[in-house]
CSV table of C-alpha atoms and ligand atoms in Angstrom, one decimal:
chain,number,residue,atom,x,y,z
N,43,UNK,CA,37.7,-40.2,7.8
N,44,UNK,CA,33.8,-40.6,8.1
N,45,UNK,CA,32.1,-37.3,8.0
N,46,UNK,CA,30.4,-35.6,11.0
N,47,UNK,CA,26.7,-36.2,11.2
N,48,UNK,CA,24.9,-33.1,12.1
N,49,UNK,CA,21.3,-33.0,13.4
N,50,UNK,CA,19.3,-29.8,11.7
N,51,UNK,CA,16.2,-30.4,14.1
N,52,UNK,CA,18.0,-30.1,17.7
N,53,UNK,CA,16.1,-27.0,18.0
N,54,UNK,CA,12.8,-28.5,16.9
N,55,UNK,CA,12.5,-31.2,19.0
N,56,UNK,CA,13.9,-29.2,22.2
N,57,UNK,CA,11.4,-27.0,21.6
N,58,UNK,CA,8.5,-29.9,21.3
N,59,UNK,CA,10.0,-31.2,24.8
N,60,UNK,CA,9.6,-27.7,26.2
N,61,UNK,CA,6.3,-27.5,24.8
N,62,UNK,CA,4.9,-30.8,26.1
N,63,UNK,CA,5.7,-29.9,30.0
N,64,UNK,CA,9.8,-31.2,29.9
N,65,UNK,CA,13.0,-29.7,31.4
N,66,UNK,CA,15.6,-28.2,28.6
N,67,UNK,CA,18.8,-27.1,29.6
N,68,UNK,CA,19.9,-24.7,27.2
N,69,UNK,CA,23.2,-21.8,26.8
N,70,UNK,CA,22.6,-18.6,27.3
N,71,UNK,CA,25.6,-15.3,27.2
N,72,UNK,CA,25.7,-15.7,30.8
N,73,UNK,CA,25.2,-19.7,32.3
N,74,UNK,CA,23.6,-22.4,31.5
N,75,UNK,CA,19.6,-22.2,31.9
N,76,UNK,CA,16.9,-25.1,32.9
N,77,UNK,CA,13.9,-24.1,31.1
N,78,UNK,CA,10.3,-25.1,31.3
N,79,UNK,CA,7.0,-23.4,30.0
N,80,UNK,CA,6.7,-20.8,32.5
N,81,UNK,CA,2.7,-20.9,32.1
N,82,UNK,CA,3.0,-24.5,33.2
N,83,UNK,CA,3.1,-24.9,37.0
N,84,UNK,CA,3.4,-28.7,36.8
N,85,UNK,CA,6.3,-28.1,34.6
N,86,UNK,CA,7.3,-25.5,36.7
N,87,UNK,CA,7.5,-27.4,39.5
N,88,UNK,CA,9.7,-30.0,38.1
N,89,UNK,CA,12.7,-27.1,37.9
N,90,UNK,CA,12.4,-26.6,41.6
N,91,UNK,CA,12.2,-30.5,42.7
N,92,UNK,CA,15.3,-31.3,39.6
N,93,UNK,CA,17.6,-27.9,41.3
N,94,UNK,CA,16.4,-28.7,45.3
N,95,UNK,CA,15.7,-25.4,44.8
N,96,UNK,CA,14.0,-23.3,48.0
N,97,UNK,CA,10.1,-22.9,46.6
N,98,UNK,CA,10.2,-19.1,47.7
N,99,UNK,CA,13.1,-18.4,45.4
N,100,UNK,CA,11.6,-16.6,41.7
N,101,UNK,CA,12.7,-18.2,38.5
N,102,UNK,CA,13.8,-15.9,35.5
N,103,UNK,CA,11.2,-16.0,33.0
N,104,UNK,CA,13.1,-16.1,29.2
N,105,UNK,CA,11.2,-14.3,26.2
N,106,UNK,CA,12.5,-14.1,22.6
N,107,UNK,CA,11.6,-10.7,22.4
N,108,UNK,CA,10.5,-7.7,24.3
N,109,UNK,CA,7.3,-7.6,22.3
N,110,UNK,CA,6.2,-10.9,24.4
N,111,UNK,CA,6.7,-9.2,27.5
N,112,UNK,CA,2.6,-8.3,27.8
N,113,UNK,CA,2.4,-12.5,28.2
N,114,UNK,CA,3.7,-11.7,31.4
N,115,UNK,CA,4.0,-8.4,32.7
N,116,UNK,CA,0.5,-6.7,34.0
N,117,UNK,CA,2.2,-3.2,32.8
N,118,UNK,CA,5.1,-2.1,31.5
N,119,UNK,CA,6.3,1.3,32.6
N,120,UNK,CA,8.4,3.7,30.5
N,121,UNK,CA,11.6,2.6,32.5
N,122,UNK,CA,11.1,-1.0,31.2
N,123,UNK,CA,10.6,-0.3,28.2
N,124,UNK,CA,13.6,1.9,27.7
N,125,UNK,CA,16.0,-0.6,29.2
N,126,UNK,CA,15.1,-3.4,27.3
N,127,UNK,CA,15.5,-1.0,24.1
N,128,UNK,CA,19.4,-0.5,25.3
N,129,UNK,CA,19.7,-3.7,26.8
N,130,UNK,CA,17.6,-6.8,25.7
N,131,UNK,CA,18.6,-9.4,23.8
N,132,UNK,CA,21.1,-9.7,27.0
N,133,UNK,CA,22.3,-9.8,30.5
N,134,UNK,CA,19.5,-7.5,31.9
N,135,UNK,CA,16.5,-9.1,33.5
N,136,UNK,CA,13.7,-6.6,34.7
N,137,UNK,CA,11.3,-6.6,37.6
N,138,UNK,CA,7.7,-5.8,36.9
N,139,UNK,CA,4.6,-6.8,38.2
N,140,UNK,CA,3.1,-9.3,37.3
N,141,UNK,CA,-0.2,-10.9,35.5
N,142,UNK,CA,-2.4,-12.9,37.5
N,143,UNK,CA,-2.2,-16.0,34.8
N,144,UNK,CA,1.6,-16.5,36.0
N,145,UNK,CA,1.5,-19.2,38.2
N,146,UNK,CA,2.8,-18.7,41.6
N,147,UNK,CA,5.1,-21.5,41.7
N,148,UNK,CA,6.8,-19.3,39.1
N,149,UNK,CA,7.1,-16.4,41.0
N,150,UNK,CA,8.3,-17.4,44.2
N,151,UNK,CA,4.5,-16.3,45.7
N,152,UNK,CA,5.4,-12.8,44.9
N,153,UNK,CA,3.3,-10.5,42.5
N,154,UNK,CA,5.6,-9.7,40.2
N,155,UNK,CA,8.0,-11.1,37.3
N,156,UNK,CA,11.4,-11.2,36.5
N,157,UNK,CA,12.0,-11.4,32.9
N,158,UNK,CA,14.8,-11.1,30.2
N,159,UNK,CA,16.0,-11.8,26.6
N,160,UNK,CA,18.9,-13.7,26.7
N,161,UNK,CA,21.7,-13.5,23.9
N,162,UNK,CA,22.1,-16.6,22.2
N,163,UNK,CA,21.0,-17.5,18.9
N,164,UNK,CA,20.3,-21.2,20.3
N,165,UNK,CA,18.0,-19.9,23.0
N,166,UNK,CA,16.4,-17.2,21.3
N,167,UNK,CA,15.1,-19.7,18.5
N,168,UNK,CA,14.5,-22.6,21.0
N,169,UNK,CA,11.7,-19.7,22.7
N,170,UNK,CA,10.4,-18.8,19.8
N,171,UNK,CA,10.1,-22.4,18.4
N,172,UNK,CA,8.4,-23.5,22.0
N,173,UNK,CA,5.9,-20.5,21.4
N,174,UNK,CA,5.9,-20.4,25.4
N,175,UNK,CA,7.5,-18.1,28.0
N,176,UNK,CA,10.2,-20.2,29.5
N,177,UNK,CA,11.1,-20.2,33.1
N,178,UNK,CA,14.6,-21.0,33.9
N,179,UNK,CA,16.9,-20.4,36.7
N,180,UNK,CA,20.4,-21.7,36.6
N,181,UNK,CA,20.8,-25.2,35.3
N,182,UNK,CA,23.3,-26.2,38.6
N,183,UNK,CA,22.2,-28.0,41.6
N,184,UNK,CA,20.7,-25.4,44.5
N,185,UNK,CA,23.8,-24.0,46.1
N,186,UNK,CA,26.4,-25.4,43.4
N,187,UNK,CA,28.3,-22.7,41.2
N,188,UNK,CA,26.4,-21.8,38.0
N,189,UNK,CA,27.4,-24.0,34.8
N,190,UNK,CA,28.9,-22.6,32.5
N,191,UNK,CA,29.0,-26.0,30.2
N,192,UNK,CA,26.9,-28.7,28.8
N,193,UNK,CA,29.1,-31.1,30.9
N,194,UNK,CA,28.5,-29.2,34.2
N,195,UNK,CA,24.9,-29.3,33.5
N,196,UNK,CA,25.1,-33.2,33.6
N,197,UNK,CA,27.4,-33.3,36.1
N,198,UNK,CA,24.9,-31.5,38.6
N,199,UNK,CA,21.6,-32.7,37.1
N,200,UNK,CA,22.1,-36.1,35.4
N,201,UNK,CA,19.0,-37.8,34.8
N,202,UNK,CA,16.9,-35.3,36.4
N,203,UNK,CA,16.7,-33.2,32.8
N,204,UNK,CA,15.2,-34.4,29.6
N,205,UNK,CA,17.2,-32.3,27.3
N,206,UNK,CA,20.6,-30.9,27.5
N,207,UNK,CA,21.7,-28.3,24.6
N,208,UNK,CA,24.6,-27.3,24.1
N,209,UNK,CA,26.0,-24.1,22.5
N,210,UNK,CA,29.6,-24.8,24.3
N,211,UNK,CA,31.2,-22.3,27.0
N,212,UNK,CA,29.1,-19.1,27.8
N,213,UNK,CA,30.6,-16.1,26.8
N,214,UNK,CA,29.8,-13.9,29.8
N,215,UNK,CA,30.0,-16.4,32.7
N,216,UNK,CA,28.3,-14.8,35.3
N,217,UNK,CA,24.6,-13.6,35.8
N,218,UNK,CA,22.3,-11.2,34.3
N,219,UNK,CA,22.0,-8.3,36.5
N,220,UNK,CA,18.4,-8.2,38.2
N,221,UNK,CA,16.6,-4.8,38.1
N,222,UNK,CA,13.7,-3.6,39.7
N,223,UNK,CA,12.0,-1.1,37.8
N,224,UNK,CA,8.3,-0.5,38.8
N,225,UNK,CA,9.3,2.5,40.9
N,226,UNK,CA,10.7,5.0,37.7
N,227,UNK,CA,14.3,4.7,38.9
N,228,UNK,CA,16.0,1.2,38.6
N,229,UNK,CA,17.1,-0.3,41.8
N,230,UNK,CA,19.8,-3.2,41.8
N,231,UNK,CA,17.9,-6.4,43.6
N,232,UNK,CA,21.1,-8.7,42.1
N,233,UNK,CA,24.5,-7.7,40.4
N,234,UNK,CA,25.5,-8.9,37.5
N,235,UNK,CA,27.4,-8.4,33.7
N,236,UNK,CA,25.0,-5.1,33.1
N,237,UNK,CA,27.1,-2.6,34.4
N,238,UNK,CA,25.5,0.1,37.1
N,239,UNK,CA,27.6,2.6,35.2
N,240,UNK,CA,25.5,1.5,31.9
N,241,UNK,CA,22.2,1.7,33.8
N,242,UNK,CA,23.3,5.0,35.0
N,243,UNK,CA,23.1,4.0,38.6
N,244,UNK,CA,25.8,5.7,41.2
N,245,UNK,CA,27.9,2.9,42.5
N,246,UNK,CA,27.4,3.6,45.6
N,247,UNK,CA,23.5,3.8,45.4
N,248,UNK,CA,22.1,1.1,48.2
N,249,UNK,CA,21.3,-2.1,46.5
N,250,UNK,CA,17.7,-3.1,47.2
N,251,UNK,CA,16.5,-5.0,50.1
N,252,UNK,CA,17.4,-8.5,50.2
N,253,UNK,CA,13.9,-9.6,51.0
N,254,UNK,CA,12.8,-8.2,47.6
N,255,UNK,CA,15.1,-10.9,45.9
N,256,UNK,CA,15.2,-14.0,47.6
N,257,UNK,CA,17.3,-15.9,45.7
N,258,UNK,CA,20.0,-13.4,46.9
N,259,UNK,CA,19.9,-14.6,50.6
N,260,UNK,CA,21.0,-18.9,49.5
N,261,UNK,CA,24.1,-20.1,49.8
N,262,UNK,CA,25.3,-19.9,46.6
N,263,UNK,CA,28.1,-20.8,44.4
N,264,UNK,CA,29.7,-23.2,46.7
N,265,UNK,CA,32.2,-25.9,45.5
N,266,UNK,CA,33.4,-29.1,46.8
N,267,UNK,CA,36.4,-26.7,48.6
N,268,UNK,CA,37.2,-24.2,50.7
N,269,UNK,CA,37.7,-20.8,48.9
N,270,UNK,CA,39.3,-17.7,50.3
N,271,UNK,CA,39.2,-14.5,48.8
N,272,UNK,CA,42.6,-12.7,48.2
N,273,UNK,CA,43.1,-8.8,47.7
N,274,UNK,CA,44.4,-8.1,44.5
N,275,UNK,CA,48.3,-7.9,45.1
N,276,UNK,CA,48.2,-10.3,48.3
N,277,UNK,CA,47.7,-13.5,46.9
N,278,UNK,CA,51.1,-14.9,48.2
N,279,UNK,CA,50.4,-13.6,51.8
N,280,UNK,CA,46.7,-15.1,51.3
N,281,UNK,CA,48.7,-18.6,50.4
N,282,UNK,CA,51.2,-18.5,52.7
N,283,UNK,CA,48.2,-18.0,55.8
N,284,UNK,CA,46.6,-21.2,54.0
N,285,UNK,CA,49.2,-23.1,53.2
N,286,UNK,CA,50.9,-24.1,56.4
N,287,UNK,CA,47.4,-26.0,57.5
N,288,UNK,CA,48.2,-28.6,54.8
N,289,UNK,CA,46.6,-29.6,52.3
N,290,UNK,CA,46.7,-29.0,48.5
N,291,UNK,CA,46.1,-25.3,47.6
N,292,UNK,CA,44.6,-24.1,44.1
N,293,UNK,CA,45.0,-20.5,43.1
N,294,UNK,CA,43.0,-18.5,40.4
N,295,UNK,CA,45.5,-15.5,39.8
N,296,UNK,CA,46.2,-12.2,37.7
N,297,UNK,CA,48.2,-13.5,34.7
N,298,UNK,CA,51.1,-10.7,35.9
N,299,UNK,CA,51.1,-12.0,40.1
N,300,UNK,CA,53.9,-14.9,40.5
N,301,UNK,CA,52.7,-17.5,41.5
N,302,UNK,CA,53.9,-19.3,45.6
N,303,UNK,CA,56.0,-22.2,45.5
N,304,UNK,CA,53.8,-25.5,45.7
N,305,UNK,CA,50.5,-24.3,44.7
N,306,UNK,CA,48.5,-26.1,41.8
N,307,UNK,CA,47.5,-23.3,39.2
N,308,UNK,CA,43.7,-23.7,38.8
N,309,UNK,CA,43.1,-20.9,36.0
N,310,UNK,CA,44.7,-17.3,35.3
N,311,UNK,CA,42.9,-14.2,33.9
N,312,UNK,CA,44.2,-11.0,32.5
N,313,UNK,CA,40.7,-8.6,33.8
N,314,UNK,CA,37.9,-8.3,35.5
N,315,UNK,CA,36.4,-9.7,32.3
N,316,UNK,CA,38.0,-12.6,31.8
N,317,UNK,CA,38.1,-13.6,35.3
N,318,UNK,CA,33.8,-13.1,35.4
N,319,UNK,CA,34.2,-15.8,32.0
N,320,UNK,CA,36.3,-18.3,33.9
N,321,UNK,CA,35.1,-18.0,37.8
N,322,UNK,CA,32.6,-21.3,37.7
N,323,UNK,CA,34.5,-23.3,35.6
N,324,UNK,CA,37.7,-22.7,37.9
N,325,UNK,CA,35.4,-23.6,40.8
N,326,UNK,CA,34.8,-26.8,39.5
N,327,UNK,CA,37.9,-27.4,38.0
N,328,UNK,CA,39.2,-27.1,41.9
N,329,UNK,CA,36.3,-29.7,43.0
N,330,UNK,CA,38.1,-32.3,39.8
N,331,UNK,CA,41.9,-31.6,40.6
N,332,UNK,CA,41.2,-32.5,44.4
N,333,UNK,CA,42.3,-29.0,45.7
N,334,UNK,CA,41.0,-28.4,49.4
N,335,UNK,CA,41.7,-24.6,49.4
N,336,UNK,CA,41.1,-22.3,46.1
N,337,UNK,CA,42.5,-19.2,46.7
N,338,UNK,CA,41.3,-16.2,44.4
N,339,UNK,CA,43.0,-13.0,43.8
N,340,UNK,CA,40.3,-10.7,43.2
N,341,UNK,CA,39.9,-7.6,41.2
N,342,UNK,CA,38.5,-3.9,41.6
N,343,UNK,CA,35.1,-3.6,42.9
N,344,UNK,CA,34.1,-1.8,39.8
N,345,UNK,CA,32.0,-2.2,36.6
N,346,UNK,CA,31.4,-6.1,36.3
N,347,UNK,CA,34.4,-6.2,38.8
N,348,UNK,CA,31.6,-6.0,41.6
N,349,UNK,CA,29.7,-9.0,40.1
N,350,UNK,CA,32.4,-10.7,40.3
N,351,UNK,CA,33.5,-10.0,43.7
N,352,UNK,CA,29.9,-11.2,45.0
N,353,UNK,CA,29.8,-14.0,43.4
N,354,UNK,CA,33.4,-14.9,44.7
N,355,UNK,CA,32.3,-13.8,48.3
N,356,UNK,CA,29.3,-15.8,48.4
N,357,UNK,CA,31.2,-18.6,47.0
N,358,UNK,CA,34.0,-18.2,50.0
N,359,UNK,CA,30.9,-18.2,52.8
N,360,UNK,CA,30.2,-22.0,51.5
B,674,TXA,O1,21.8,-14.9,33.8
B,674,TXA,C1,20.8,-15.3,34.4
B,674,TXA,O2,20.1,-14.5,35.0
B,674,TXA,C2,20.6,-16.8,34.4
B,674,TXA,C3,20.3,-17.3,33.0
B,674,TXA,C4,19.9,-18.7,33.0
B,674,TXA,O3,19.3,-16.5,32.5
B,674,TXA,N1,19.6,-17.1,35.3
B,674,TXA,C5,19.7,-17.1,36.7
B,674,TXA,O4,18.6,-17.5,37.4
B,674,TXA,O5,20.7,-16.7,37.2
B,674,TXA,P1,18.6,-17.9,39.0
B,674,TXA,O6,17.3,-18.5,39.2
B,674,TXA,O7,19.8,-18.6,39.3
B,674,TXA,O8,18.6,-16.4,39.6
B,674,TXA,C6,17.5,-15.6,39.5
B,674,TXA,C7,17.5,-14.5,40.5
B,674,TXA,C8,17.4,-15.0,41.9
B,674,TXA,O9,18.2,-14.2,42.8
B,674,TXA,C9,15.9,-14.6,42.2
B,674,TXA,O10,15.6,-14.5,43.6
B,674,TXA,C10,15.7,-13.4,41.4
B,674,TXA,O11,16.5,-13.6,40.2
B,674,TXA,N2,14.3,-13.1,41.0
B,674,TXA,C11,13.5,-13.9,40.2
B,674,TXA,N3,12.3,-13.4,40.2
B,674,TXA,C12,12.2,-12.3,41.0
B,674,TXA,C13,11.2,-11.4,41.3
B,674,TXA,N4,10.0,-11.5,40.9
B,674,TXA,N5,11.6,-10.4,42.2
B,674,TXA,C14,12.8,-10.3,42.7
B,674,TXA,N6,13.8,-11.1,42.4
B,674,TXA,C15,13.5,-12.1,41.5
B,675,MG,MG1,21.3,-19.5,40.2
């Protein structure tokens, strides 16, 4: 057997592409990211054309460590800084305003920043190898679930990225939770994998206005078909309503619920967990196996259960 020929300067030249004003796709814990020097409006701008992305919707901007965050931010407060401390590298990306030097195409128009440390090792040395703050939303077409893969990435974006690396399935599989912190408490603009129980936010404090994140008001997350939300427990009675309209039905179910007669299993999870790792993927899996309804038993509305349950209820609004 020939031996595997391994490339040492992936990151290197990724980084040069990123550098020079290109499009890199690259893994983070969460999805899939398409990067560009944030400091770069032309570059910038080449995110929103590649995604058909809304202009008015913010892009994340990616640092490899919170001691680049003055590249960016005007000020820091004590909030910010105290988060990232308990949070950063990972799924936690802050709101703060922002310097005037960060071009507007970056921000959506708005006057401040979202930034975050993501937590991969690929990423973290791609940023620092680029020397630039990287702006990336999701690497998916606008309104398309978030990848999760390198293949998904190509699947949605083709020839419309330069550079696609990949650091194989992400490990948390649904967002970073966006937080607002410029007014000393932090106010939940997005949920995601950062709990509000680990920010020490009540879970039934008000999420903040919708209008404050943009991005929160697209459709979003929609596959090819049809999905329906079940209540944990009801996943047969959700099938059985479904069913009888013809049609194939897909099911993403608790590994312990029996599955209905005639349905095509999609994916199975054990937790709220697990189901958050395997939601996009199971989308798209649906969109390949030519299901036209995915039914999805959902879990608790608690800790990343209620990421998960947005996500899933934005994905069921099409
Ligand atoms: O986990 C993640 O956050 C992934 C990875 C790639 O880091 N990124 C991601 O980016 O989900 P995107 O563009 O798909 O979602 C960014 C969200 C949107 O809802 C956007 O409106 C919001 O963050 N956002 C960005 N900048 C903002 C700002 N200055 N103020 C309020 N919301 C902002
Ligand atoms: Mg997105």
């Amino acid at each position: 057997m020939s031996p595997e020929i391994l490339l040492p300067d992936a990151i290197a030249r990724a980084a040069a592409v990123l550098a020079a004003g290109g499009l890199v796709a690259f893994p983070t814990e969460t999805v899939y990211g398409l990067g560009a020097d944030a400091l770069d409006a032309t570059a910038v701008r080449r995110i929103f054309r590649a995604k058909r992305r809304p202009a008015d919707n913010p892009l994340i901007v990616h640092l490899a460590g919170v001691d680049e965050l003055a590249r960016v931010a005007a000020s820091v407060p004590a909030l910010a800084t105290r988060l990232a401390g308990e949070h950063w590298p990972g799924p936690l990306t802050l709101v703060l305003d922002a310097r005037p030097d960060v071009p507007s195409v970056t921000t959506g128009g708005l006057r401040t920043v979202a930034v975050r440390v993501p937590d991969h090792p690929i990423t973290l040395a791609l940023i620092a190898a680029a020397g630039v703050p990287v702006a990336a939303p999701s690497a998916n077409r606008s309104g398309r679930p978030s990848p999760t893969t390198a293949a998904h990435v190509v699947t949605d974006l083709g020839d419309d990225v330069d550079v696609v690396l990949d650091g194989g399935p992400c490990r948390v599989g649904v967002e970073s939770t966006v937080v607002d912190v410029r007014g000393g408490v932090p106010v939940v603009l997005r949920e995601g994998s950062v709990t509000r129980e680990e920010l020490g936010i009540a879970g039934d404090a008000p999420t903040g206005d919708v209008a404050a994140s943009p991005g929160t008001r697209y459709r979003h997350y929609a596959p090819a078909c049809r999905v329906v939300v079940a209540a944990a427990g009801s996943l047969a009675a959700e099938v059985g309503r479904h069913g009888t309209e013809g049609g194939r039905v897909g099911v993403v179910a608790c590994r312990t619920t029996a599955l209905p007669n005639g349905v095509v299993e999609v994916a199975r999870y054990a937790e709220a967990h697990e189901l958050a790792a395997i939601l996009y993927r199971a989308l798209r899996d649906a969109e390949d196996a030519g299901v036209d309804v995915l039914v999805v038993e959902g879990v608790a509305e608690s800790g990343v259960g209620r990421a998960v349950m947005d996500r899933l209820r934005r994905a069921a609004a099409g």
